[in-house]
Amino acid sequence: VRLEESGGGLAQAGDSLRLSCELSGGPLSDYHMGWFRQFPGKDKDFVASINWNGDVTYYKASVEGRAVISRDDAKNTVYLQINNLKPEDTAVYSCAADIVMSRRANYLESYFTNIAMYDFWGQGTHVTVSS
């Protein structure tokens, strides 16, 4: 399984960006998906997640209301749109895939925000927001 992010770049405060993450090597529907970001010198931090069928999403408080995570299984791609970008959104954004073990289980938010649960990672895409 390989994950490839795209869509990062330079933006100004108030702009919107849509990040894409294409999964290859399997059907996207076999995975819960998450977006994480990493600030310089810091560990990866949860941003948003979407479960295998798109019914359940979670967001970090600092992006909730500004970000939308979505998935298009036909394109094997998951997206993260962030609106009203702020300089503090500047980071490397990585997508991650978690193999679905049960399609019937009710997964808690703590499951999706746990970086250790994810099995595959992309290399990341840089987002820089200027004020």
XYZ file of N, CA, C and O in Angstrom:
524
model
N 0.853 -1.186 0.000
C 0.000 0.000 0.000
C 0.890 1.237 0.000
O 1.845 1.333 0.768
N 0.530 2.169 -0.839
C 1.292 3.414 -0.927
C 0.315 4.584 -0.864
O -0.753 4.549 -1.464
N 0.712 5.621 -0.143
C -0.088 6.837 -0.031
C 0.714 8.007 -0.576
O 1.891 8.159 -0.240
N 0.086 8.806 -1.388
C 0.767 9.961 -1.966
C -0.098 11.200 -1.807
O -1.200 11.273 -2.363
N 0.439 12.173 -1.066
C -0.270 13.428 -0.864
C 0.088 14.441 -1.940
O 1.190 14.409 -2.499
N -0.844 15.347 -2.159
C -0.610 16.465 -3.070
C -1.507 17.617 -2.660
O -2.424 17.442 -1.840
N -1.231 18.774 -3.227
C -2.093 19.924 -2.972
C -1.536 20.948 -2.007
O -2.146 21.996 -1.793
N -0.400 20.641 -1.409
C 0.203 21.617 -0.512
C 0.825 22.766 -1.288
O 0.843 22.771 -2.513
N 1.328 23.738 -0.555
C 1.974 24.872 -1.196
C 1.885 26.106 -0.341
O 1.681 26.030 0.874
N 2.048 27.248 -1.003
C 2.002 28.534 -0.317
C 0.598 29.109 -0.388
O -0.065 29.021 -1.436
N 0.157 29.686 0.698
C -1.156 30.309 0.740
C -1.090 31.521 1.653
O -0.154 31.657 2.445
N -2.066 32.357 1.529
C -2.173 33.502 2.415
C -3.269 33.252 3.433
O -4.196 32.450 3.198
N -3.161 33.892 4.539
C -4.195 33.780 5.570
C -5.548 34.112 4.955
O -5.682 35.087 4.212
N -6.523 33.255 5.257
C -7.862 33.445 4.715
C -8.146 32.619 3.479
O -9.312 32.440 3.101
N -7.085 32.119 2.847
C -7.253 31.276 1.660
C -7.761 29.897 2.052
O -7.837 29.540 3.240
N -8.060 29.098 1.031
C -8.449 27.703 1.211
C -7.480 26.814 0.432
O -6.952 27.222 -0.608
N -7.268 25.631 0.955
C -6.457 24.632 0.263
C -7.181 23.301 0.350
O -7.816 22.995 1.366
N -7.060 22.501 -0.706
C -7.562 21.143 -0.650
C -6.408 20.187 -0.879
O -5.781 20.204 -1.951
N -6.123 19.402 0.128
C -5.089 18.389 0.042
C -5.707 17.078 -0.418
O -6.837 16.752 -0.047
N -4.954 16.348 -1.215
C -5.410 15.049 -1.700
C -4.436 13.974 -1.252
O -3.237 14.231 -1.105
N -4.976 12.792 -1.082
C -4.146 11.637 -0.711
C -4.661 10.443 -1.500
O -5.789 9.989 -1.276
N -3.845 9.977 -2.429
C -4.231 8.845 -3.250
C -3.610 7.570 -2.706
O -2.387 7.524 -2.468
N -4.430 6.580 -2.514
C -3.960 5.275 -2.034
C -3.829 4.337 -3.218
O -4.744 4.241 -4.050
N -2.726 3.643 -3.291
C -2.532 2.624 -4.316
C -2.136 1.316 -3.649
O -1.555 1.315 -2.569
N -2.481 0.207 -4.307
C -2.152 -1.098 -3.761
C -3.312 -1.768 -3.057
O -3.126 -2.823 -2.446
N -4.480 -1.172 -3.139
C -5.650 -1.772 -2.519
C -6.837 -0.855 -2.614
O -6.679 0.334 -2.956
N -8.021 -1.338 -2.331
C -9.201 -0.470 -2.357
C -9.257 0.438 -1.130
O -9.041 -0.018 -0.005
N -9.565 1.703 -1.366
C -9.634 2.653 -0.253
C -10.673 2.220 0.781
O -10.511 2.492 1.969
N -11.699 1.508 0.330
C -12.773 1.108 1.236
C -12.317 0.120 2.307
O -13.061 -0.156 3.246
N -11.118 -0.393 2.171
C -10.574 -1.291 3.195
C -9.903 -0.539 4.336
O -9.354 -1.165 5.259
N -9.968 0.806 4.290
C -9.204 1.596 5.246
C -10.013 2.745 5.845
O -10.773 3.429 5.154
N -9.817 2.945 7.144
C -10.125 4.237 7.751
C -8.961 5.147 7.376
O -7.822 4.686 7.264
N -9.233 6.433 7.251
C -8.188 7.355 6.830
C -8.068 8.525 7.788
O -9.065 8.992 8.360
N -6.848 8.999 7.917
C -6.625 10.150 8.785
C -5.636 11.122 8.172
O -4.850 10.756 7.298
N -5.719 12.360 8.606
C -4.745 13.392 8.270
C -4.083 13.844 9.561
O -4.765 14.092 10.562
N -2.787 13.954 9.497
C -1.998 14.454 10.612
C -1.111 15.577 10.086
O -0.862 15.681 8.885
N -0.636 16.416 10.985
C 0.308 17.453 10.580
C 1.437 17.519 11.594
O 1.266 17.146 12.762
N 2.560 17.977 11.105
C 3.753 18.038 11.934
C 4.379 19.414 11.831
O 4.710 19.881 10.738
N 4.536 20.041 12.991
C 5.215 21.329 13.066
C 6.703 21.060 13.273
O 7.086 20.007 13.804
N 7.554 21.992 12.876
C 8.992 21.783 13.030
C 9.376 21.430 14.459
O 8.973 22.112 15.408
N 10.100 20.338 14.603
C 10.567 19.939 15.917
C 9.520 19.270 16.788
O 9.786 18.986 17.959
N 8.351 19.012 16.226
C 7.263 18.407 17.000
C 6.854 17.065 16.413
O 7.196 16.733 15.282
N 6.126 16.289 17.194
C 5.572 15.031 16.692
C 4.355 15.309 15.811
O 3.768 16.396 15.862
N 3.977 14.304 15.059
C 2.763 14.418 14.250
C 1.550 14.598 15.167
O 1.452 13.996 16.236
N 0.610 15.416 14.698
C -0.560 15.768 15.486
C -1.809 15.506 14.644
O -1.836 15.847 13.456
N -2.809 14.902 15.267
C -4.041 14.572 14.569
C -4.746 15.824 14.051
O -4.818 16.839 14.755
N -5.277 15.741 12.825
C -6.054 16.843 12.251
C -7.493 16.409 12.001
O -8.430 17.072 12.426
N -7.670 15.294 11.294
C -9.023 14.849 10.939
C -8.976 13.380 10.563
O -7.927 12.857 10.181
N -10.133 12.741 10.653
C -10.230 11.342 10.265
C -11.586 11.069 9.657
O -12.563 11.791 9.917
N -11.647 9.995 8.874
C -12.899 9.567 8.271
C -12.913 8.050 8.274
O -11.905 7.416 7.955
N -14.031 7.470 8.647
C -14.067 6.022 8.743
C -14.240 5.407 7.354
O -14.345 6.102 6.351
N -14.296 4.090 7.310
C -14.198 3.379 6.041
C -15.306 3.718 5.054
O -15.089 3.666 3.840
N -16.499 4.050 5.535
C -17.596 4.350 4.601
C -17.983 5.822 4.616
O -18.987 6.199 4.010
N -17.226 6.639 5.317
C -17.463 8.077 5.295
C -18.542 8.563 6.242
O -18.874 9.746 6.235
N -19.087 7.670 7.050
C -20.182 8.050 7.940
C -19.718 8.810 9.173
O -20.509 9.544 9.779
N -18.492 8.596 9.565
C -17.999 9.162 10.821
C -16.729 9.968 10.556
O -15.772 9.465 9.958
N -16.747 11.205 10.982
C -15.567 12.061 10.856
C -15.262 12.706 12.204
O -16.170 12.947 13.012
N -13.997 12.973 12.418
C -13.564 13.679 13.617
C -12.559 14.751 13.193
O -11.819 14.581 12.218
N -12.513 15.814 13.989
C -11.608 16.914 13.689
C -10.935 17.400 14.959
O -11.527 17.389 16.040
N -9.709 17.870 14.783
C -9.040 18.550 15.883
C -9.790 19.854 16.137
O -10.266 20.504 15.202
N -9.858 20.236 17.376
C -10.643 21.411 17.748
C -10.190 22.662 16.997
O -11.010 23.502 16.608
N -8.905 22.786 16.762
C -8.392 24.008 16.151
C -8.745 24.146 14.671
O -8.602 25.226 14.107
N -9.203 23.070 14.042
C -9.608 23.147 12.628
C -11.096 22.889 12.434
O -11.614 23.089 11.330
N -11.774 22.448 13.477
C -13.198 22.138 13.341
C -13.957 23.395 12.934
O -13.756 24.477 13.480
N -14.822 23.233 11.931
C -15.532 24.378 11.380
C -14.819 25.002 10.204
O -15.416 25.762 9.434
N -13.518 24.725 10.075
C -12.736 25.243 8.939
C -12.295 24.128 7.991
O -11.927 24.402 6.850
N -12.298 22.909 8.477
C -11.780 21.790 7.686
C -12.886 20.794 7.359
O -13.831 20.619 8.140
N -12.732 20.159 6.213
C -13.647 19.100 5.804
C -12.832 17.948 5.241
O -12.055 18.142 4.305
N -13.007 16.778 5.829
C -12.369 15.573 5.296
C -13.422 14.794 4.521
O -14.584 14.692 4.938
N -13.032 14.257 3.380
C -13.965 13.497 2.553
C -13.201 12.402 1.828
O -11.956 12.419 1.797
N -13.933 11.480 1.253
C -13.280 10.393 0.538
C -14.056 10.071 -0.723
O -15.288 10.185 -0.756
N -13.342 9.672 -1.752
C -13.936 9.232 -3.007
C -13.338 7.861 -3.294
O -12.216 7.760 -3.813
N -14.060 6.829 -2.932
C -13.526 5.484 -3.087
C -13.332 5.119 -4.556
O -12.471 4.292 -4.872
N -14.119 5.693 -5.439
C -13.954 5.409 -6.867
C -12.603 5.907 -7.371
O -12.033 5.343 -8.305
N -12.088 6.952 -6.732
C -10.782 7.501 -7.107
C -9.686 7.072 -6.145
O -8.534 7.500 -6.289
N -10.058 6.257 -5.160
C -9.076 5.826 -4.149
C -8.365 7.017 -3.506
O -7.157 6.952 -3.216
N -9.123 8.067 -3.268
C -8.529 9.307 -2.796
C -9.317 9.881 -1.621
O -10.548 9.871 -1.627
N -8.582 10.375 -0.648
C -9.183 11.089 0.474
C -8.703 12.532 0.411
O -7.578 12.803 -0.035
N -9.568 13.442 0.826
C -9.280 14.866 0.721
C -9.355 15.534 2.094
O -10.085 15.091 2.972
N -8.615 16.609 2.216
C -8.740 17.484 3.376
C -8.773 18.912 2.863
O -7.786 19.389 2.305
N -9.910 19.548 3.001
C -10.007 20.960 2.646
C -9.968 21.783 3.916
O -10.695 21.504 4.872
N -9.108 22.772 3.933
C -9.034 23.696 5.057
C -9.343 25.084 4.526
O -8.669 25.569 3.609
N -10.350 25.688 5.105
C -10.753 27.034 4.727
C -10.234 28.040 5.746
O -9.841 27.680 6.864
N -10.249 29.288 5.374
C -9.810 30.346 6.281
C -8.474 29.980 6.936
O -8.338 29.976 8.169
N -7.500 29.677 6.103
C -6.196 29.258 6.589
C -5.581 30.319 7.488
O -5.762 31.528 7.283
N -4.846 29.834 8.486
C -4.145 30.703 9.433
C -2.661 30.382 9.397
O -2.279 29.235 9.086
N -1.830 31.335 9.741
C -0.382 31.040 9.764
C -0.049 29.832 10.637
O 0.888 29.088 10.331
N -0.804 29.612 11.681
C -0.540 28.462 12.556
C -0.918 27.126 11.929
O -0.697 26.071 12.527
N -1.509 27.152 10.736
C -1.755 25.914 9.993
C -0.509 25.475 9.219
O -0.513 24.389 8.621
N 0.518 26.294 9.218
C 1.752 25.946 8.517
C 2.355 24.687 9.120
O 2.653 24.636 10.311
N 2.519 23.660 8.291
C 3.013 22.363 8.765
C 3.189 21.437 7.565
O 2.829 21.773 6.443
N 3.732 20.269 7.852
C 3.737 19.186 6.872
C 2.526 18.309 7.164
O 2.375 17.809 8.283
N 1.695 18.111 6.158
C 0.467 17.339 6.313
C 0.658 15.960 5.704
O 1.056 15.839 4.536
N 0.344 14.949 6.490
C 0.485 13.563 6.041
C -0.839 12.835 6.178
O -1.571 13.059 7.147
N -1.112 11.973 5.219
C -2.286 11.125 5.368
C -1.853 9.743 5.836
O -0.681 9.357 5.665
N -2.771 9.037 6.446
C -2.482 7.723 7.004
C -3.682 6.809 6.806
O -4.824 7.285 6.783
N -3.390 5.530 6.683
C -4.440 4.535 6.456
C -4.410 3.480 7.547
O -3.334 2.990 7.926
N -5.572 3.138 8.024
C -5.729 2.116 9.059
C -6.591 0.991 8.496
O -7.725 1.231 8.081
N -6.063 -0.229 8.487
C -6.807 -1.367 7.959
C -8.070 -1.579 8.782
O -8.024 -1.643 10.015
N -9.186 -1.706 8.100
C -10.454 -1.932 8.785
C -10.531 -3.384 9.253
O -10.493 -4.307 8.445
N -10.636 -3.583 10.541
C -10.731 -4.930 11.109
C -12.183 -5.372 11.263
O -12.483 -6.561 11.234
N -13.066 -4.398 11.447
C -14.486 -4.717 11.595
C -15.308 -3.575 11.027
O -15.084 -2.409 11.376
N -16.246 -3.905 10.151
C -17.124 -2.879 9.574
C -18.372 -2.680 10.423
O -19.193 -1.823 10.102
N -18.476 -3.453 11.488
C -19.648 -3.344 12.352
C -19.345 -2.601 13.649
O -20.255 -2.138 14.316
N -18.082 -2.491 13.977
C -17.722 -1.905 15.267
C -17.988 -0.408 15.271
O -17.911 0.264 14.238
N -18.321 0.111 16.440
C -18.439 1.544 16.651
C -17.123 2.040 17.236
O -16.807 1.765 18.387
N -16.376 2.732 16.444
C -15.065 3.182 16.868
C -15.169 4.530 17.571
O -15.818 5.443 17.090
N -14.515 4.633 18.708
C -14.503 5.882 19.449
C -13.563 6.882 18.779
O -12.649 6.509 18.050
N -13.752 8.129 19.113
C -12.877 9.171 18.569
C -11.421 8.903 18.954
O -10.506 9.134 18.157
N -11.214 8.401 20.147
C -9.855 8.153 20.616
C -9.128 7.138 19.747
O -7.901 7.131 19.690
N -9.882 6.270 19.088
C -9.271 5.302 18.183
C -8.663 6.041 16.986
O -7.511 5.808 16.618
N -9.420 6.936 16.402
C -8.969 7.600 15.181
C -7.877 8.637 15.442
O -7.071 8.924 14.558
N -7.859 9.204 16.618
C -6.850 10.221 16.901
C -5.529 9.617 17.353
O -4.541 10.331 17.483
N -5.513 8.312 17.560
C -4.319 7.625 18.031
C -3.401 7.307 16.857
O -3.709 6.453 16.032
N -2.283 7.994 16.802
C -1.362 7.831 15.683
C -0.894 6.382 15.539
O -0.610 5.918 14.435
N -0.830 5.648 16.634
C -0.320 4.272 16.610
C -1.262 3.302 15.888
O -0.856 2.192 15.547
N -2.495 3.714 15.666
C -3.457 2.808 15.046
C -3.283 2.726 13.538
O -3.799 1.816 12.908
N -2.577 3.664 12.954
C -2.476 3.727 11.510
C -1.338 2.857 10.999
O -0.256 2.807 11.592
N -1.624 2.172 9.899
C -0.698 1.169 9.388
C 0.209 1.686 8.273
O 1.324 1.178 8.094
N -0.272 2.640 7.511
C 0.491 3.143 6.364
C 0.463 4.664 6.366
O -0.537 5.274 6.746
N 1.564 5.249 5.897
C 1.726 6.696 5.905
C 2.264 7.185 4.571
O 3.058 6.511 3.913
N 1.826 8.398 4.214
C 2.420 9.069 3.081
C 3.626 9.872 3.522
O 3.921 9.959 4.716
N 4.307 10.460 2.554
C 5.519 11.226 2.827
C 5.218 12.629 3.329
O 6.066 13.252 3.965
N 4.032 13.110 3.029
C 3.646 14.430 3.497
C 3.731 15.494 2.416
O 4.484 15.356 1.447
N 2.962 16.541 2.615
C 2.991 17.692 1.720
C 3.044 18.957 2.570
O 2.366 19.063 3.590
N 3.903 19.897 2.153
C 4.111 21.105 2.944
C 3.016 22.122 2.672
O 2.661 22.377 1.509
N 2.548 22.720 3.729
C 1.615 23.836 3.629
C 2.219 25.005 4.397
O 2.572 24.866 5.573
N 2.353 26.123 3.707
C 2.880 27.332 4.331
C 1.856 28.441 4.164
O 1.453 28.753 3.046
N 1.461 29.027 5.270
C 0.460 30.085 5.254
C 1.098 31.367 5.759
O 1.603 31.422 6.885
N 1.069 32.379 4.923
C 1.646 33.665 5.322
C 0.532 34.599 5.795
O -0.610 34.513 5.348
N 0.926 35.489 6.662
C -0.069 36.423 7.227
C -0.238 37.650 6.348
O 0.525 37.896 5.436
